[in-house]
Short mmCIF file of C-alpha atoms and ligand atoms in Angstrom, two decimals:
data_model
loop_
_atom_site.label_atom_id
_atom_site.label_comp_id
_atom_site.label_asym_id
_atom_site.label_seq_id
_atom_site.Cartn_x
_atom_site.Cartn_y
_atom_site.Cartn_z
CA UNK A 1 93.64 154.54 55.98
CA UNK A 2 95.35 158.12 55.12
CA UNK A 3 94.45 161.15 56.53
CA UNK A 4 95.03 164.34 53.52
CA UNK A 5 94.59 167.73 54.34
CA UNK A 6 93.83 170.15 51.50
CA UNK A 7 94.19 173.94 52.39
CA UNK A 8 92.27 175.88 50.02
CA UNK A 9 93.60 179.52 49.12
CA UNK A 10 91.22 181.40 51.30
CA UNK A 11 90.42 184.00 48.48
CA UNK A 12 88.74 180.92 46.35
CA UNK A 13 86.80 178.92 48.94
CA UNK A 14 85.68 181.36 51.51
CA UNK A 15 86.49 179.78 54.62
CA UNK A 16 89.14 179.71 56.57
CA UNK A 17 88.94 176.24 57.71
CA UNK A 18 90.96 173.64 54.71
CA UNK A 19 88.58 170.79 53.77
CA UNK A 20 90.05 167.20 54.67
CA UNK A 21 89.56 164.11 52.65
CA UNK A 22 89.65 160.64 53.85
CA UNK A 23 90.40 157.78 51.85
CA UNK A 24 92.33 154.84 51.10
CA UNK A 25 93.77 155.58 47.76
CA UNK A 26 93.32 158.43 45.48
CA UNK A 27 92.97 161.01 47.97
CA UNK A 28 95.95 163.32 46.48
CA UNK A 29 93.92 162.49 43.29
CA UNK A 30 90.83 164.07 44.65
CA UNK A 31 92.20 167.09 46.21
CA UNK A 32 93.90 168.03 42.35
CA UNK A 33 90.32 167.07 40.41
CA UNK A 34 88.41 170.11 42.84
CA UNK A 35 91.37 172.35 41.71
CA UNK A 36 93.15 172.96 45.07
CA UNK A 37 96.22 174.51 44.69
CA UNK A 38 98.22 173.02 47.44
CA UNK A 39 98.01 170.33 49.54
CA UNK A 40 99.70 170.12 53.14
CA UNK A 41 99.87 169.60 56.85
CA UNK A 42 100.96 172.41 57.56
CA UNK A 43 99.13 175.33 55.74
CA UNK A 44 98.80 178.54 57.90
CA UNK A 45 95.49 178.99 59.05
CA UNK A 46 92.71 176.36 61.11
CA UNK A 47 92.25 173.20 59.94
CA UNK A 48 89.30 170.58 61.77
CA UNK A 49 89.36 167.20 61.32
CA UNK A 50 86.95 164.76 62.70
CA UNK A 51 88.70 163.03 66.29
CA UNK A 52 85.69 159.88 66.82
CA UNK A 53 83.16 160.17 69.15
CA UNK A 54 82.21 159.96 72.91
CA UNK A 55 80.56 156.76 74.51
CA UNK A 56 76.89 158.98 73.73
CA UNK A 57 77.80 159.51 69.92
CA UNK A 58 78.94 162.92 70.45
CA UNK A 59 81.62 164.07 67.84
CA UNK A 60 85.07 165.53 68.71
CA UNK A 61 86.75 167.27 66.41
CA UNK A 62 91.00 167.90 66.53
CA UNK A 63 91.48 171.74 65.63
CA UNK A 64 95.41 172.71 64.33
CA UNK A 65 96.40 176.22 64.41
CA UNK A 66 98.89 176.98 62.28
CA UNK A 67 101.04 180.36 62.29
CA UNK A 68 102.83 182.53 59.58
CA UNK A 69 106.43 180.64 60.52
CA UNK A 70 105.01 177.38 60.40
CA UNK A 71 104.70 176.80 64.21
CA UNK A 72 101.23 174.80 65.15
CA UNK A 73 99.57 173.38 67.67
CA UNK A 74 96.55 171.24 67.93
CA UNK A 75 93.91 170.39 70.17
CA UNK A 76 90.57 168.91 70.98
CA UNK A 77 87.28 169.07 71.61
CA UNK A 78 87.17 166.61 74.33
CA UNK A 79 88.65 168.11 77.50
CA UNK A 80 89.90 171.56 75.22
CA UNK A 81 93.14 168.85 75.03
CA UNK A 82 96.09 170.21 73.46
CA UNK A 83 97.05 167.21 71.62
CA UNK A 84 100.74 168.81 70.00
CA UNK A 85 102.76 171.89 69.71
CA UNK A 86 105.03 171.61 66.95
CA UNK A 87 107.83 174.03 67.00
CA UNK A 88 111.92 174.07 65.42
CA UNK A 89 114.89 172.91 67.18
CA UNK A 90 117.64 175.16 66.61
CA UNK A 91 118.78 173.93 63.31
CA UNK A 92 114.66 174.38 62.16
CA UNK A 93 113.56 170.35 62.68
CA UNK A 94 109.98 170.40 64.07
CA UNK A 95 109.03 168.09 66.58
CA UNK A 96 105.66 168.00 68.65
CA UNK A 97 106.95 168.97 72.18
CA UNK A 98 103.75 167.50 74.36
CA UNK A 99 102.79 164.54 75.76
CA UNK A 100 99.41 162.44 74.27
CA UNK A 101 97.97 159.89 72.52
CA UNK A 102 96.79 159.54 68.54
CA UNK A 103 93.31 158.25 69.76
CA UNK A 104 90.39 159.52 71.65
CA UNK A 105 89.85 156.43 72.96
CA UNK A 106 93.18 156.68 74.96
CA UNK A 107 92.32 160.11 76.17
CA UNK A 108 89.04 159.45 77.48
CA UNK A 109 89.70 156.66 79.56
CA UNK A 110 93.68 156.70 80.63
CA UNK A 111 94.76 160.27 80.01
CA UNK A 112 96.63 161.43 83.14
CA UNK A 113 95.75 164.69 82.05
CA UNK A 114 97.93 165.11 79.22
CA UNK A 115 96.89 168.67 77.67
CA UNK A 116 93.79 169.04 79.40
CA UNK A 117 91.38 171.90 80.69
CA UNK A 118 91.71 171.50 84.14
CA UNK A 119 88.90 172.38 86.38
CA UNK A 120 86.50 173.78 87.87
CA UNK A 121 89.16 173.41 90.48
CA UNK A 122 92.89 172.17 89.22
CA UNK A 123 94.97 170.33 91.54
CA UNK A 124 94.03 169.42 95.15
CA UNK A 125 91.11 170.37 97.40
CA UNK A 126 91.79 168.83 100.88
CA UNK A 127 89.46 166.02 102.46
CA UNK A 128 87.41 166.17 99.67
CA UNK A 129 85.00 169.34 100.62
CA UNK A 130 85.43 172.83 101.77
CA UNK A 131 83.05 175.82 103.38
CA UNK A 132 81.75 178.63 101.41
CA UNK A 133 79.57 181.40 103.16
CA UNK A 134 78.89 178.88 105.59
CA UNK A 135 77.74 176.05 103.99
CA UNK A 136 79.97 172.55 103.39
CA UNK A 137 80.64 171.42 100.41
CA UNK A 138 81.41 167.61 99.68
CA UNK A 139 83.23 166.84 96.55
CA UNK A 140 84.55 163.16 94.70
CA UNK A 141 87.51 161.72 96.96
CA UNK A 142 89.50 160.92 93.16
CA UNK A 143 92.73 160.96 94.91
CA UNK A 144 92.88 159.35 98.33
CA UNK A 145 91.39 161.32 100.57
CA UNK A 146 91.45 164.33 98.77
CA UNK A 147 90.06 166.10 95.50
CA UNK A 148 91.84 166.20 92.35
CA UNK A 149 91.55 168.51 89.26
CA UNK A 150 87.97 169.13 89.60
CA UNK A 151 86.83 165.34 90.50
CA UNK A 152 85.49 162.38 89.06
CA UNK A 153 84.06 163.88 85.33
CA UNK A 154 86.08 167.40 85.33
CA UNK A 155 86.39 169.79 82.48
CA UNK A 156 88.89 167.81 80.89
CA UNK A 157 86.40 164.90 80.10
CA UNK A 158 83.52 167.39 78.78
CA UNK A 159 83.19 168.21 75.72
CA UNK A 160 83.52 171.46 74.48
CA UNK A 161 82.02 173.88 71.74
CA UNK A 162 84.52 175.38 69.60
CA UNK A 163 84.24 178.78 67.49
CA UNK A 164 86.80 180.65 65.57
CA UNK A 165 87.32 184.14 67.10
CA UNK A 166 88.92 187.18 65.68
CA UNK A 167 92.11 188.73 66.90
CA UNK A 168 94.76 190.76 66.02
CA UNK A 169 97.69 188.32 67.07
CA UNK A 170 97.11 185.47 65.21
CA UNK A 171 94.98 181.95 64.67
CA UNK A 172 92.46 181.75 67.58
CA UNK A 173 89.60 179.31 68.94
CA UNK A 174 87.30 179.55 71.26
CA UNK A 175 86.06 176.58 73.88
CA UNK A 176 82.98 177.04 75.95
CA UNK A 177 81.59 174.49 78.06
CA UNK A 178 78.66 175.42 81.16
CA UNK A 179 79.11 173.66 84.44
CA UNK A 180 75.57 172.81 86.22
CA UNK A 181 74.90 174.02 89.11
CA UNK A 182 76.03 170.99 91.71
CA UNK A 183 78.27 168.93 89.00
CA UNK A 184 80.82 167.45 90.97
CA UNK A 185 79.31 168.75 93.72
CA UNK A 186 80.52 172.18 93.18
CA UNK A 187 77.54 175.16 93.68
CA UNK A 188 76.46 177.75 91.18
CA UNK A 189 75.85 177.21 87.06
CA UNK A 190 79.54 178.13 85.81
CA UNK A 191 79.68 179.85 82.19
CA UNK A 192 83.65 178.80 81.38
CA UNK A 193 85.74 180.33 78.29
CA UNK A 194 88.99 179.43 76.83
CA UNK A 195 90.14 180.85 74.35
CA UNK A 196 93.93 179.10 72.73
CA UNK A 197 95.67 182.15 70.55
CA UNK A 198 98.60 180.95 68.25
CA UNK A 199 100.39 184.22 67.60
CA UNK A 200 102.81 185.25 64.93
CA UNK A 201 105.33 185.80 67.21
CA UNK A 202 105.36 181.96 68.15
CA UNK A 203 102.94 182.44 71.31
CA UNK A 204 100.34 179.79 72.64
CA UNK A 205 98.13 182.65 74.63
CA UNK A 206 95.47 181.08 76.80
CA UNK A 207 92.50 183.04 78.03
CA UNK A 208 90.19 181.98 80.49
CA UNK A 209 87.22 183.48 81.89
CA UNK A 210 84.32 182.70 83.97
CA UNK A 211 80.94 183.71 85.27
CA UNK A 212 78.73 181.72 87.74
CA UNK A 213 75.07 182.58 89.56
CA UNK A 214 76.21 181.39 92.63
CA UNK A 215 79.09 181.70 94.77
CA UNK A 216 81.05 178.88 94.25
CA UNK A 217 85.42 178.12 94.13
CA UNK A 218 87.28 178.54 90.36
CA UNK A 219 90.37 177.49 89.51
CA UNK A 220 91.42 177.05 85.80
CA UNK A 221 94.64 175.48 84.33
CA UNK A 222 96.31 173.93 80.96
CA UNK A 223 98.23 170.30 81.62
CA UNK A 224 100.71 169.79 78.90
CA UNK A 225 102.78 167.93 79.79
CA UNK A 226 106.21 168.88 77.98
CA UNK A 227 109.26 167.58 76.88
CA UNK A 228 111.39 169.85 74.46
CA UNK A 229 113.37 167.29 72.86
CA UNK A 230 110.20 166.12 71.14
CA UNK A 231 107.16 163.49 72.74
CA UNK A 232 108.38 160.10 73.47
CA UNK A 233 112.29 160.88 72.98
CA UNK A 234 113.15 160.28 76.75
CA UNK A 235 113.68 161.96 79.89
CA UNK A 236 113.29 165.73 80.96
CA UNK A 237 115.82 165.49 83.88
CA UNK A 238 118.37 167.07 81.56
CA UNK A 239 115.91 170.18 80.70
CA UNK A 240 117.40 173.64 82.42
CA UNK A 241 114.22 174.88 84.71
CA UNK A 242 114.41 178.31 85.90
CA UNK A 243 110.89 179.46 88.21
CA UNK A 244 110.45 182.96 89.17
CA UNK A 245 109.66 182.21 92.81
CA UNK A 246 111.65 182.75 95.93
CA UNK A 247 108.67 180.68 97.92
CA UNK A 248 106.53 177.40 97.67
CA UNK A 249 103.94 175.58 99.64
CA UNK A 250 105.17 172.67 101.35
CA UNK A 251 102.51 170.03 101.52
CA UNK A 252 101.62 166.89 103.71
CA UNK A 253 101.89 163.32 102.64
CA UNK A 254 99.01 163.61 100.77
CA UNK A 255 100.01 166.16 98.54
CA UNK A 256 97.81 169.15 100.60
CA UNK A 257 99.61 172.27 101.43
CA UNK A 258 100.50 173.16 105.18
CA UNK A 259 99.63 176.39 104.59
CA UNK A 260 102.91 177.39 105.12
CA UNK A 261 104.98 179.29 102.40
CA UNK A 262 108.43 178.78 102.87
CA UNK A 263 111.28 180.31 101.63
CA UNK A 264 113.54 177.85 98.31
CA UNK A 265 116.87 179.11 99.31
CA UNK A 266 118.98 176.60 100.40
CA UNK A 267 116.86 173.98 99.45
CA UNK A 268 116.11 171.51 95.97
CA UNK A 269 113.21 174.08 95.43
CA UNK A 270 115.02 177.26 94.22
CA UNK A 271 114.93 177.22 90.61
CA UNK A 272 115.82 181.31 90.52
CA UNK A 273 118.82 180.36 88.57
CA UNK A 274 118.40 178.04 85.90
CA UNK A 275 118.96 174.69 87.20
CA UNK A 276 119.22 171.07 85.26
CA UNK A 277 115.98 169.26 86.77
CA UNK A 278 117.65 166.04 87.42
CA UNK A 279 120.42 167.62 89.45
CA UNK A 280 118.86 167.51 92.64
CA UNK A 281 115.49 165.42 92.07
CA UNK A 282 116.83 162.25 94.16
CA UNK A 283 118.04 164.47 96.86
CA UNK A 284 116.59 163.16 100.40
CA UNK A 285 114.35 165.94 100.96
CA UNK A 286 111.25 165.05 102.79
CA UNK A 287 109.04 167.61 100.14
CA UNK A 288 110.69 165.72 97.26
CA UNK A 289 109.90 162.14 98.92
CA UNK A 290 106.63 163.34 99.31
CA UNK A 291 106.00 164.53 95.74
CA UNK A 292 108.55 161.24 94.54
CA UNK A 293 109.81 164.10 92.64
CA UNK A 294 108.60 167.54 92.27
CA UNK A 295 104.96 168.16 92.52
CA UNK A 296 104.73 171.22 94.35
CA UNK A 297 103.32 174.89 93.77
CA UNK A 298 105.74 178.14 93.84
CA UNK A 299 104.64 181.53 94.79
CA UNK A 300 105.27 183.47 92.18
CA UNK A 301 107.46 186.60 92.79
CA UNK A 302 105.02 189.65 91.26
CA UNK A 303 103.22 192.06 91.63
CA UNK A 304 99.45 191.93 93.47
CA UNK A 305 97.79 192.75 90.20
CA UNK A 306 96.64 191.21 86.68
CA UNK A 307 99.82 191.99 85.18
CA UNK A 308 101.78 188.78 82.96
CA UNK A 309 104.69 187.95 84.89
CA UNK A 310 107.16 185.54 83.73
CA UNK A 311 106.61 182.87 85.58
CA UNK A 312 109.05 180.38 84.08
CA UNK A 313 111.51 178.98 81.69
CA UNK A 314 112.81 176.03 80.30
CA UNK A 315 115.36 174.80 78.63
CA UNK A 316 116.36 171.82 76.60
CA UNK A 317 120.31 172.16 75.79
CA UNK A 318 120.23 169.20 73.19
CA UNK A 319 117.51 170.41 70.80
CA UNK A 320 118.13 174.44 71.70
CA UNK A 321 114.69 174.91 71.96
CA UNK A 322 113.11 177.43 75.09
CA UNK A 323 109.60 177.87 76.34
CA UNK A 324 108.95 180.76 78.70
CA UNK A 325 105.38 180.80 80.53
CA UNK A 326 103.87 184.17 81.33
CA UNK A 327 101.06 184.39 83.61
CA UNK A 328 98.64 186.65 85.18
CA UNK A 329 98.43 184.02 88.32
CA UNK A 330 99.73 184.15 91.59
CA UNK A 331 101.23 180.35 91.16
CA UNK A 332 102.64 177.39 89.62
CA UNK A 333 102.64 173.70 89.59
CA UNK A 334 105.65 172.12 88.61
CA UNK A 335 105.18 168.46 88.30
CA UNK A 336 108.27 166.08 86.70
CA UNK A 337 106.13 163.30 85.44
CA UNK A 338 106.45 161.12 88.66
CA UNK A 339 103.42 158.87 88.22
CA UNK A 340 104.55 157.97 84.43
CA UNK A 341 105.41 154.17 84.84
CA UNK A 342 105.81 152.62 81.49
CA UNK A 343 102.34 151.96 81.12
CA UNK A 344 101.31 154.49 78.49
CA UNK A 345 102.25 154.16 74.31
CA UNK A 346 102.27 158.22 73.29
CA UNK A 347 101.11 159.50 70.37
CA UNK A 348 104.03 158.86 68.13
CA UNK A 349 104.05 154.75 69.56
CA UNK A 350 106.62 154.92 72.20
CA UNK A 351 106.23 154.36 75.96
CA UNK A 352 106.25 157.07 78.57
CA UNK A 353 108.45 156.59 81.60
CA UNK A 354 108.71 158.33 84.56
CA UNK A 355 109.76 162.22 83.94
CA UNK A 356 109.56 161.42 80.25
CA UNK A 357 107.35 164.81 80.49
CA UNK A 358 106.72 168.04 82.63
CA UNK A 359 104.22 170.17 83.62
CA UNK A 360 104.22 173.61 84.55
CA UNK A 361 100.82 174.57 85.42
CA UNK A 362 99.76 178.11 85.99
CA UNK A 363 97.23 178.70 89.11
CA UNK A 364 95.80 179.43 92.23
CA UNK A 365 97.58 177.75 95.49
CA UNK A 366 96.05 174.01 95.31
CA UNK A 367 93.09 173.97 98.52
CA UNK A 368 93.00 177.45 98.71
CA UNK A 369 88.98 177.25 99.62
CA UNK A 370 90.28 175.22 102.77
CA UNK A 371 93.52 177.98 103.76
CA UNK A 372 91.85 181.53 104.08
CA UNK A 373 95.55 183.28 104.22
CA UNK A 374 95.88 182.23 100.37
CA UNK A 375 94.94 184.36 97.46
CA UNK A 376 90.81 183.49 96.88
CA UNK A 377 89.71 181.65 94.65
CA UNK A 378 85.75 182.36 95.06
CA UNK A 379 83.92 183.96 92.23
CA UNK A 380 80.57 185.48 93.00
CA UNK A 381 77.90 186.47 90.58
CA UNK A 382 78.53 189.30 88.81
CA UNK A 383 82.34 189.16 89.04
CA UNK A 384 84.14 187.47 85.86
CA UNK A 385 87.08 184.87 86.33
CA UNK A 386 89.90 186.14 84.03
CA UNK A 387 93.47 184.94 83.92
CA UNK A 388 95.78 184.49 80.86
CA UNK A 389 98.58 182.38 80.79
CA UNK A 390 101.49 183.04 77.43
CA UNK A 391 103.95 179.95 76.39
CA UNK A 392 106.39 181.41 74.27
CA UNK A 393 108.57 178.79 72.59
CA UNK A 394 112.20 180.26 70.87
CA UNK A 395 115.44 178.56 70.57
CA UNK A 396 118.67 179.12 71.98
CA UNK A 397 119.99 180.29 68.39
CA UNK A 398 117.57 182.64 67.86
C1 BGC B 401 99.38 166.91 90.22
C2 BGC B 401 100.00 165.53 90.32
C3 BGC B 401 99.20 164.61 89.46
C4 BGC B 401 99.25 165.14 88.04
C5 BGC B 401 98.44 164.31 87.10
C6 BGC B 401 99.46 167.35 88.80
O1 BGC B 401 98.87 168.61 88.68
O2 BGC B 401 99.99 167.83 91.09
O3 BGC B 401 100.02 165.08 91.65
O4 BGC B 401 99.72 163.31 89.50
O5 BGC B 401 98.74 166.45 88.02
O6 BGC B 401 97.18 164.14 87.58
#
């Protein structure tokens, strides 16, 4: 079976989605007979195609967003997923530059969050429950004693409703999904936004914003995980990470923060010069042996405001190419792929080993409902959750 996408000229069909034909044979056939004028992958614009279905027949469809210089990047319904993000090396070859699979079925029941939504709470929530306004809340124990990424069915297994929006920048699409009150144990009916921007100036922009009727803990994230010398090409321990942060927040053996912010210097933590991952990743650091790597959060050095900050970049000498993350949040989770054994086939067939991929995942401090001298993350009714986070992807000859 083969998979044609036919872009329409916009002017002639009205829509700015391209129509896709599936078929064995004939399809290029097909697309000439209804008088398309070209046919491509790659077309600027949105394109949907159909992605299978959930285990209760609901569709999922894969969205690509596709900007004026040929840069695009597709995701999901299922989980908001960002399934690739296909940008140039510095001589102009594309490659898709996140982890995933080619199949829902792979995402919905072995995805270690590759590209995911992450919430309502991303990352860890100590002992599994935390007090708001007096009252405890219990949440799913997903990762031993504690809460992880929003529990057992978090936003990145829901499925989400997708609508193009208008914006100056560039291609954008909308996801919406509404958290029940009490799903996974959290309180309050949560009304969640996220919006992925593609912008001519070779941005991913991601918006989030939230309203609940009840007081209740928000935390909202993106979980590529990246690897800028293409998906499934090998390791990221020669990528060149610099991190914006002269702090992080050491944790315990179970991956929960002291509380404590201590200061990089000195240590395999300070990324404030770019530094070459691998270079001090087996150092005998009790925070690294902890995380069997890095999986830690860094307090971002900004401003206390909404501002985008740069948060991060990195760097893949080989290929030349450069993301850069700009956020409006106070932290960010760098995790080098420890947990990837080998047991994963990626989207373009080959096996994902451990730090075959990063992620660099803008947020609030992981259990901050549970450590009252970090930033809050409680939203009440009639406030609105906002926070944007900007990957900007260039190359090192540009
Ligand atoms: C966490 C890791 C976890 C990974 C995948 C990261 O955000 O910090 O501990 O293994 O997500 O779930």
């Amino acid at each position: 079976m083969r998979t044609w996408h036919c872009e329409w000229p916009r002017e002639n069909c009205g829509t700015r989605y391209s129509a896709l034909f599936t078929s064995t044979i004939g399809s290029g056939a097909l697309c000439l007979a209804l008088g398309l004028a070209t046919m491509t992958t790659s077309a600027y614009g949105i394109e949907m195609r159909p992605f299978g279905e959930t285990e209760d027949g609901t569709a999922v469809e894969e969205y690509t967003l596709t900007n004026e210089n040929g840069i695009s990047v597709g995701f999901i319904t299922y989980g908001g997923i960002v399934t690739s993000i296909n940008v140039p090396d510095r001589d102009g070859n594309t490659d898709n530059v996140v982890l995933g699979f080619d199949n829902l079925e792979d995402y919905r029941t072995k995805n270690p969050y590759f590209g995911t939504i992450t919430g309502r709470y991303a990352n860890r929530i100590g002992g599994a429950s935390f007090m708001l306004d007096g009252e405890t809340y219990t949440l799913a124990a997903n990762n031993g004693p504690n809460s992880l990424h929003g529990g057992e069915t978090g936003f990145d297994k829901q499925v989400w409703n997708a609508r193009e929006v208008e914006t100056d920048e560039g291609e954008a699409l909308e996801l919406a999904y509404v958290s029940p009150d009490g799903e996974e144990g959290y309180p309050g009916t949560l009304d969640v936004t996220v919006v992925y921007t593609l912008t001519n100036d070779d941005e991913l922009r991601v918006d989030y914003t939230a309203t609940t009727d009840k007081p209740t803990v928000v935390n909202l994230t993106s979980h590529s995980y990246f690897n800028l010398g293409g998906e499934g090409t090998g390791t990221i321990l020669d990528h060149e990470l610099m991190l914006n942060a002269s702090r992080y927040t050491p944790v315990d053996e179970t991956l929960i923060p002291t509380g404590e912010l201590a200061e990089v210097a000195g240590t395999p933590f300070d990324f404030r010069e770019a530094t070459v991952i691998g270079e001090r990743v087996r150092e005998n650091h009790q925070q690294i042996v902890y995380g069997r790597g890095y999986d830690h959060n860094w307090v971002l050095d900004r401003p206390d405001d909404d501002s985008l900050v740069l948060a991060a970049r990195l760097h893949d000498p080989e290929s030349g190419r450069i993301m850069e993350i700009e956020t409006t949040e106070p932290g960010i989770q760098f995790y080098s792929g420890n947990f990837l054994d080998a047991t994963l086939v990626g989207t373009s067939g080959n096996i994902y080993r451990q730090s075959d991929g990063l992620a660099l995942e803008t947020q609030h401090f992981p259990d901050s409902p549970n450590k009252p001298d970090f930033p809050s993350t409680v939203l009440r009714p009639g406030e609105t959750y906002e926070t944007t986070t900007v990957h900007r992807f260039l190359t090192d000859g540009s």
